[in-house]
Amino acid sequence: MRILHYNKLWLLCGLLLLTVAIKAQNNTQLVIEPQGHSAKISDILFTPNGQSVISVSHDKTIRIWESSSGELKKTIRGQIGDGSQGKIYSAALSPNGRLLVVGGFFSYGTNREYGAIRIIDLKSNQMIAKLTGHTDVVFSVAFSKDGRYIASGSGDKTIKIWEVNRKRLVTTLKGHSNSIYEVAFAPNGNQLISGSYDKTVKIWDWQNRQVIKTLTRHNNRVQVVAYSPNGRYFATGGYDKRIFLWDNKGNFLKEISTNTTIVKKIRFSRDSKKLLVAAKYQNIYSVPSADLLSSITKHKYATGAALWGATGKYMATGGGDDKEVYVWNTQTGKAVSHVKGKGKPKFNIGFARKGAKIAFGNTWNSGSNKGPLTQAFDFTKMKLYADGVDPADFRKALILYKSNTLTKVGKYKLKIKDELFIKNRSSVDGSIKVFTYTPNASRIILGNSFNMNLYSRKGKKLKQLVGHTSIIRAISPSSDNKLLVSGSDDQTIRLWNIDNPGFSTSKRELKTIAKRFTHPSWLKAWKRNGIENLINEPGIEPWLKAIVAFRKNNENTNANMYEAYLYKQRRIKVRPLATLFVATDNEWVCWTPQGYYAASAGGERYIGWHINRGGNKLGTYYPVATFRKKYYKPDLVKLIIKHGSFDKAMKLYNTNNVQVTENIVKKNENIMDHLPPKVEWVNPAEGDLKVKGKTFTVKARITSGSKITGVKLLVNGRAVAKTRGFEVVKNKSDKEKVLEYKVTLEGPETNLLVFASNTSSSTLSEARTLKREAGSISKKNNDDLEFDVKQNNMLKPNLYVVSVGVSDFKKQSYNLDYAHADAEAITALFKTQKGLLYKDVQVKQLTNKQATRANILDAFYWLEKNVTHKDVAILFIASHGFNEKGKFFILPHDGDPERLRSTAVNWADFQDVLGNLPSKVMLFLDACHSGALGDNLTKTRGSKVNNTEAIREITSAEHGVIVMSASTGSESSLEQPDWKHGAFTYALLKAMAEKKADFNNDGIVYLRELDFFVADEVKTLTKGKQHPTTLKPSTISRMPLVQVRK
């Protein structure tokens, strides 16, 4: 029996699961990108210098983080497919830190490729080899100390040794009778140890293919093994919850600990004096005395761990329900950095009693769908309700029909009534997690560990609902019996039309309706439903049309019979109408299987297109915003949900847009026809390059399948203006360009990106980093992640601030109370930064009568004239915002809402000026539609507008502006006498002036810290009626904003 996964209940289901992606074409998938891991973290590694942490996961991604800050530096994706194909189970890093080896379930061809191993060159960001030979998945890979060899352990019960330079198989070791879960080389390179699910540990002389010794002390599956760096000891652990210490000859020395949970990882410190044990908690023991030195209990259920550094001062752990990565100071027990994705498993789901509104919750409460409903989403309006859900308005699963209660019997059986059961296949469906009747009790839906299925009332399987990639935690049907909503561990919510006839996965010939249903009574049914013309037609279409006709006329019994027959013969499957991802920051994105989507201002960053490039290459990932012109169609998404059909929605949408050719939707759009330009770096050719001197000439070639419409060089996240030396030096055609530019290197590192667009899409190149060579540029100690940034000798930038606040308008009916006070307070705050974080601070403050349209535009000109690439520009706006014919405007003192185009400040001016400044640019925007907080205590800012599109555009990679908005969408932006400010500014001042956002007490408030504090504080102040949001282009790394005085 082929072993496909770490747990036998999972193992055989690999080929049947569907990935979090929705397949568009064979080589393209739309996948979630939660800015962190969304599934089990398999392994964690430190780079040799300790500056980066590498984590790999069952979510099929490799992520590289900055150790000190937790900033995500890079995500690497390989070839992926349906189900488990592409999951990564193990990783190892070469001693010099250049080569990363990963093993997992890499099946994308023949059976021989189940156990392929990938070697990735981290410097060139290329996959340089695929090692094939294992016939099952690879659970463990390890480098020899000298980096010459790789060992791999597999579900095929063998260990293989590979030569790195020649990328060839050296030898195969056989002897275990079950899957091999971890292998480790001895430091001397001659011995190897292996732990297996056969409950044994083996010591090998791998060069002679001989077992030196077999250890049988464990009484359950052995999950982990590790050698001490000094070669004197090795340790083992596993499912028996025990950890044993052995000498290097395999003599038992001591039982280090008996855990209450399975041991997930064990690792020795570099000095071999400590052993980290990762299980439910992380414990550090002395070696060989086995004394408990310290415990870290905050991070539960870690699944990967590593120690680094000569002193063992730092440790990394990963895993838990939130798939977090921590870097710890083992001496203090404090976290140096902590990162996690923005997604959460969806444990609870309810459907509104009317309409297509659903509620959901992320809290586990002693079982699936038993927790509270805390947020809601209306699919007809594409609107998130982040707070204030009334559970009485929503219904969860229905388990009672007449006197029959659906009852789970054991793990795999559901009782419908006496002697009538639905039985799951343990290896295909997995255990039953949730179940429900439709309101009319005509059908039953089961959500399982591995899939979700639709049955007739009598337990006949009708369809499989495909889309989720992990355990189904919650389901709920709509009142009209047509829709179903589901939530899963894969962090998504999916909406289904269960009346959808689905699609077939079989190529077998299908009998006609008349040949299959031959009883004379059927003739009346066919006539009654007007389908006589279908009964003798070949193929599956007549069957699907007949089912639709039966459902339309409420003949559910007939429809169920047809569906049950089709499932048996053709394995009918149904994809979701739509999928919803709601991030922990309340940004959301909703998309269809065809790739069309709607999103909040910051929601686009959470999905993208994965494109396979073949088994010997890494995959390519494009954020969905790359194809915004083609696929951002919220009105189409609403129509698809309203009518339960893409075909119907497409016809209506195209009818409504017949005058706008570029808006017309085609049924079989292929993302491959709309790929963005390709950027090929000529100089520097590889990721990091050490540079002597203060300048460097950058060169890149841009090619495209359609006309190139724009090219920009981004230096440290900001575009280099044409007037500053950028030029296209070669233009072979409108589909090929070459850029060349001499970059001035100011600090120790200069980050480079190329932005390129064509008629369909846009993209950012791979990053390149220029590093000035050694010396006095930076005194940072590579072994100290907690280096004080205030002592860095880099040149401090100048800060330019434009602060605008309008409380007093010519049209007095629009007056506010505290907008001017907001601007004055922000000005005062940043003035204190002179000589601290900034060398100098220059300010233009415009309040009330000073804040005319002309003066605001003059302030923009002032920024253009003075700001250089070395500086930072901050713009603060507190006023009213308005929409007119799709354009967003800010109202100045002399503005007239009835004549916005001639009297207000057009958002296009913000984009033009801020997007082209050479410096980093931060915009604080408090100009959104508002609503009353209660008892007329609040004043409102703005009319009923939606600022989503304006914010989305200015924060794109092309414009590169960081925006922190008081609220987004058509939400309220509030002010109140108790605060003497708007809620947003009040929170900003607490965060920076009162030091509340300096969470790590390093004396600096960074953007990430500010975002976290302000979002939580404003939500509290406004009782959940206002939710600030921060959007940061991917081109900008972490940004310090203020230094707080100590």
Short mmCIF file of C-alpha atoms in Angstrom, two decimals, residues 846-853 855-856 892-894:
data_model
loop_
_atom_site.label_atom_id
_atom_site.label_comp_id
_atom_site.label_asym_id
_atom_site.label_seq_id
_atom_site.Cartn_x
_atom_site.Cartn_y
_atom_site.Cartn_z
CA LEU A 846 -2.75 74.17 6.27
CA THR A 847 -5.83 74.47 8.47
CA ASN A 848 -9.27 75.96 7.92
CA LYS A 849 -9.08 79.14 5.77
CA GLN A 850 -5.45 78.38 4.84
CA ALA A 851 -6.46 75.01 3.41
CA THR A 852 -7.69 76.27 0.06
CA ARG A 853 -7.47 74.24 -3.11
CA ASN A 855 -2.65 76.25 -1.22
CA ILE A 856 -2.95 72.47 -1.08
CA PRO A 892 -10.77 72.08 0.77
CA HIS A 893 -11.96 75.11 2.73
CA ASP A 894 -13.21 76.82 -0.43
#
